[in-house]
C-alpha cells in the first residue's frame, strides 16, 4: 500500500514549456486534489476532483488543467510554464466516508521554471 | 468566506520547552478543525483533528481543543523534542459541505534546538 505517489520529484522547465505532473493513489479514495505550496502562502488549492469523471476549479486554477483519468489517477498539466508557477506541488486524496475528512498527501513535486 | 489565521513564525525553542501555536478561524456553523505537520522534504500528514465544539484532539503529545466561543484551535505540547522540528498547518473543512476541501493557514515553522 503505497498511499499517494507523485512523479516526478523534481523538474526544471524553461518558460513556455509544457509538462504533466502525475499523481496516483491506491486507497480507493473518491476525492483527489492538487495544491501548490509557496513560501508564506500556505497551501492553495488548484483543482480538485470529487469523483471519477468530474473536476472543479479551486482557488488558483489559472495556467493549469487537470484530468481524472480513472479513480486512481489525477494529473496536473502546465501547458505553457511561467516563472510564477515555480512552486512545490502536492497531490492529496480523501475517502469521503462518514466524518473522515483527513486528506492523505503525496511527497510533492518541486518545480522550477526559469 | 472561510479562513484560518495562525501565528507567524518562525518559532525557535529549546528541547523540553512548552509549545503553543495559535490558530483562529472564520467559518459559518461548526467546521471540522485539523492540525497537519510537514517534516522537512515531505508531504503533509494529519497530526490531530476535532470535529465538534469542546472536542480535544491529541496525538504524539500534541493537543488542541476546539473552542467555538473564541473560534480557536491552538496547538500545544508540554515538552518539545528536536524531532518535532517541522512546519505546522492549521486547517478547516466547513460543515455541511458536499466535498472535503481544506482551507489552510499559512503555516508555522518550528525549530527545536538541543
Short mmCIF file of C-alpha atoms in Angstrom, two decimals:
data_model
loop_
_atom_site.label_atom_id
_atom_site.label_comp_id
_atom_site.label_asym_id
_atom_site.label_seq_id
_atom_site.Cartn_x
_atom_site.Cartn_y
_atom_site.Cartn_z
CA UNK A 1 0.00 0.00 0.00
CA UNK A 2 1.97 2.99 -1.30
CA UNK A 3 -0.63 5.67 -0.43
CA UNK A 4 -0.34 8.72 -2.69
CA UNK A 5 2.54 8.75 -5.16
CA UNK A 6 3.72 11.63 -7.33
CA UNK A 7 6.10 11.83 -10.26
CA UNK A 8 8.48 13.42 -10.88
CA UNK A 9 10.01 14.55 -7.59
CA UNK A 10 11.93 17.41 -9.19
CA UNK A 11 11.59 19.20 -12.52
CA UNK A 12 13.18 22.21 -14.17
CA UNK A 13 11.38 23.81 -17.11
CA UNK A 14 12.06 26.75 -19.34
CA UNK A 15 9.37 29.38 -19.75
CA UNK A 16 6.81 28.22 -22.31
CA UNK A 17 7.49 24.51 -21.97
CA UNK A 18 4.72 22.13 -21.02
CA UNK A 19 4.64 19.20 -18.66
CA UNK A 20 2.28 16.92 -16.77
CA UNK A 21 2.57 16.08 -13.09
CA UNK A 22 1.32 12.61 -12.29
CA UNK A 23 -0.50 11.51 -9.14
CA UNK A 24 -1.89 8.12 -8.18
CA UNK A 25 -3.46 6.69 -5.04
CA UNK A 26 -4.09 3.06 -4.16
CA UNK A 27 -6.56 3.63 -1.30
CA UNK A 28 -9.73 3.58 -3.42
CA UNK A 29 -10.45 7.19 -2.49
CA UNK A 30 -13.11 9.16 -4.33
CA UNK A 31 -11.77 12.70 -4.00
CA UNK A 32 -8.39 13.93 -5.19
CA UNK A 33 -6.77 17.36 -5.00
CA UNK A 34 -3.89 19.38 -6.37
CA UNK A 35 -2.27 22.08 -4.22
CA UNK A 36 0.65 24.38 -4.63
CA UNK A 37 2.83 25.48 -1.73
CA UNK A 38 4.69 28.77 -1.80
CA UNK A 39 6.69 30.39 1.00
CA UNK A 40 4.46 32.41 3.33
CA UNK A 41 1.31 31.39 1.44
CA UNK A 42 0.47 28.02 2.93
CA UNK A 43 -1.20 25.57 0.58
CA UNK A 44 -3.58 26.78 -2.09
CA UNK A 45 -6.00 24.52 -3.93
CA UNK A 46 -5.54 24.46 -7.70
CA UNK A 47 -8.13 21.88 -8.78
CA UNK A 48 -10.00 19.03 -7.21
CA UNK A 49 -11.99 16.02 -8.33
CA UNK A 50 -14.85 14.78 -6.17
CA UNK A 51 -15.22 11.60 -8.19
CA UNK A 52 -14.04 9.89 -11.34
CA UNK A 53 -15.05 11.97 -14.36
CA UNK A 54 -15.55 15.25 -12.50
CA UNK A 55 -13.18 18.13 -11.88
CA UNK A 56 -13.64 21.60 -10.40
CA UNK A 57 -11.55 24.72 -10.03
CA UNK A 58 -10.02 25.64 -6.73
CA UNK A 59 -8.52 28.91 -5.55
CA UNK A 60 -5.74 29.31 -8.15
CA UNK A 61 -6.63 27.38 -11.36
CA UNK A 62 -5.26 29.78 -13.98
CA UNK A 63 -2.48 28.28 -16.09
CA UNK A 64 -3.34 24.68 -15.18
CA UNK A 65 -5.50 21.87 -16.48
CA UNK A 66 -6.33 18.54 -14.87
CA UNK A 67 -7.51 15.10 -15.89
CA UNK A 68 -9.09 12.50 -13.65
CA UNK A 69 -8.06 9.56 -15.76
CA UNK A 70 -9.70 6.95 -13.54
CA UNK A 71 -10.36 6.55 -9.83
CA UNK A 72 -6.66 6.11 -9.07
CA UNK A 73 -5.05 8.82 -11.15
CA UNK A 74 -5.31 12.61 -11.23
CA UNK A 75 -2.85 14.54 -13.39
CA UNK A 76 -1.99 18.24 -13.48
CA UNK A 77 -0.82 19.83 -16.72
CA UNK A 78 1.01 23.07 -17.30
CA UNK A 79 0.51 23.99 -20.96
CA UNK A 80 2.93 26.92 -21.08
CA UNK A 81 5.00 27.19 -17.92
CA UNK A 82 5.72 30.60 -16.39
CA UNK A 83 8.20 31.57 -13.64
CA UNK A 84 5.21 32.31 -11.37
CA UNK A 85 4.46 28.59 -11.42
CA UNK A 86 7.71 27.80 -9.63
CA UNK A 87 6.42 26.02 -6.55
CA UNK A 88 6.07 22.73 -4.74
CA UNK A 89 3.02 20.80 -5.91
CA UNK A 90 1.18 18.34 -3.70
CA UNK A 91 -1.47 15.84 -4.62
CA UNK A 92 -3.88 14.58 -1.96
CA UNK A 93 -6.83 12.23 -1.68
CA UNK A 94 -9.75 11.72 0.67
CA UNK A 95 -12.11 8.76 1.16
CA UNK A 96 -15.34 10.81 1.61
CA UNK A 97 -16.76 8.31 4.07
CA UNK A 98 -18.69 9.50 7.09
CA UNK A 99 -16.78 12.15 9.01
CA UNK A 100 -13.37 11.12 7.74
CA UNK A 101 -12.17 14.45 6.47
CA UNK A 102 -8.50 13.51 6.57
CA UNK A 103 -6.60 14.15 3.40
CA UNK A 104 -3.61 11.97 2.53
CA UNK A 105 -0.76 13.78 0.83
CA UNK A 106 1.90 12.70 -1.62
CA UNK A 107 5.57 13.63 -1.17
CA UNK A 108 5.39 16.57 -3.58
CA UNK A 109 6.94 17.70 -6.87
CA UNK A 110 9.38 20.58 -6.72
CA UNK A 111 9.07 22.56 -9.97
CA UNK A 112 11.35 25.36 -11.07
CA UNK A 113 10.52 27.44 -14.15
CA UNK A 114 13.40 29.54 -15.48
CA UNK B 1 -15.70 33.00 3.16
CA UNK B 2 -13.73 30.55 5.27
CA UNK B 3 -10.30 31.47 6.54
CA UNK B 4 -7.66 30.30 9.00
CA UNK B 5 -5.18 32.57 10.75
CA UNK B 6 -2.23 31.12 12.59
CA UNK B 7 0.66 32.76 14.36
CA UNK B 8 3.55 33.93 12.26
CA UNK B 9 6.76 32.05 12.61
CA UNK B 10 9.39 31.04 12.77
CA UNK B 11 9.24 29.72 16.33
CA UNK B 12 12.51 28.59 17.88
CA UNK B 13 12.51 26.67 21.16
CA UNK B 14 14.93 24.66 23.25
CA UNK B 15 14.29 20.98 23.81
CA UNK B 16 11.73 20.30 26.59
CA UNK B 17 10.19 23.78 26.29
CA UNK B 18 6.43 24.32 26.17
CA UNK B 19 4.91 24.95 22.76
CA UNK B 20 1.84 26.93 21.77
CA UNK B 21 0.93 27.74 18.19
CA UNK B 22 -2.18 29.89 17.96
CA UNK B 23 -4.88 29.28 15.37
CA UNK B 24 -8.17 31.09 14.88
CA UNK B 25 -10.73 30.58 12.17
CA UNK B 26 -13.63 32.19 10.37
CA UNK B 27 -16.39 29.93 9.15
CA UNK B 28 -20.13 29.54 9.45
CA UNK B 29 -21.61 26.75 11.50
CA UNK B 30 -19.39 24.09 13.01
CA UNK B 31 -16.41 23.32 10.81
CA UNK B 32 -14.07 20.41 11.45
CA UNK B 33 -10.61 21.55 12.53
CA UNK B 34 -7.22 20.00 11.88
CA UNK B 35 -3.53 20.34 12.53
CA UNK B 36 -1.25 18.98 9.83
CA UNK B 37 2.52 18.63 10.14
CA UNK B 38 5.11 18.75 7.37
CA UNK B 39 8.57 17.39 8.14
CA UNK B 40 11.45 18.61 6.00
CA UNK B 41 11.26 17.33 2.44
CA UNK B 42 7.98 15.52 2.97
CA UNK B 43 4.28 15.96 2.28
CA UNK B 44 1.75 16.92 4.93
CA UNK B 45 0.36 14.41 7.37
CA UNK B 46 -2.54 14.72 9.77
CA UNK B 47 -1.42 15.37 13.34
CA UNK B 48 -4.79 15.69 15.08
CA UNK B 49 -8.37 16.76 14.50
CA UNK B 50 -11.58 17.80 16.24
CA UNK B 51 -14.99 17.69 14.64
CA UNK B 52 -17.22 19.40 17.20
CA UNK B 53 -17.08 22.12 19.82
CA UNK B 54 -15.15 21.29 23.03
CA UNK B 55 -13.57 18.21 21.43
CA UNK B 56 -9.88 17.77 22.19
CA UNK B 57 -7.67 16.25 19.53
CA UNK B 58 -4.41 14.66 20.64
CA UNK B 59 -1.53 12.75 19.12
CA UNK B 60 2.20 12.30 19.82
CA UNK B 61 1.97 14.54 22.91
CA UNK B 62 0.31 17.38 20.98
CA UNK B 63 -3.15 18.61 21.94
CA UNK B 64 -5.66 21.13 20.62
CA UNK B 65 -9.16 21.97 21.88
CA UNK B 66 -11.99 23.17 19.62
CA UNK B 67 -13.22 26.41 21.21
CA UNK B 68 -16.36 27.64 19.49
CA UNK B 69 -16.72 30.71 21.70
CA UNK B 70 -13.29 32.04 20.69
CA UNK B 71 -13.18 30.35 17.24
CA UNK B 72 -9.79 28.91 18.12
CA UNK B 73 -7.88 25.65 17.89
CA UNK B 74 -4.49 26.33 19.47
CA UNK B 75 -1.82 23.62 19.27
CA UNK B 76 0.11 22.79 22.46
CA UNK B 77 2.79 20.40 23.59
CA UNK B 78 4.25 20.26 27.07
CA UNK B 79 7.81 19.27 26.17
CA UNK B 80 9.07 19.54 22.60
CA UNK B 81 11.80 17.41 21.10
CA UNK B 82 14.28 18.09 18.31
CA UNK B 83 12.27 15.64 16.17
CA UNK B 84 9.25 17.99 16.40
CA UNK B 85 11.01 20.49 14.15
CA UNK B 86 8.63 20.91 11.21
CA UNK B 87 6.05 23.23 9.66
CA UNK B 88 2.62 23.09 11.31
CA UNK B 89 -0.58 23.96 9.45
CA UNK B 90 -3.98 24.65 10.94
CA UNK B 91 -6.88 23.85 8.61
CA UNK B 92 -10.67 23.55 8.47
CA UNK B 93 -13.37 21.83 6.48
CA UNK B 94 -16.71 23.68 6.56
CA UNK B 95 -19.76 21.95 7.93
CA UNK B 96 -22.40 20.66 5.56
CA UNK B 97 -20.17 20.79 2.52
CA UNK B 98 -20.58 18.37 -0.36
CA UNK B 99 -16.85 17.91 -0.67
CA UNK B 100 -13.96 17.99 1.73
CA UNK B 101 -11.90 20.95 0.59
CA UNK B 102 -9.46 22.05 3.24
CA UNK B 103 -8.74 25.70 3.95
CA UNK B 104 -5.21 26.06 5.34
CA UNK B 105 -3.43 28.67 7.40
CA UNK B 106 -0.07 29.85 6.14
CA UNK B 107 1.95 27.51 8.31
CA UNK B 108 4.28 28.00 11.28
CA UNK B 109 7.86 26.81 11.13
CA UNK B 110 9.03 25.30 14.42
CA UNK B 111 12.71 24.71 15.10
CA UNK B 112 13.69 22.89 18.29
CA UNK B 113 17.33 23.14 19.34
CA UNK B 114 19.05 20.54 21.56
#
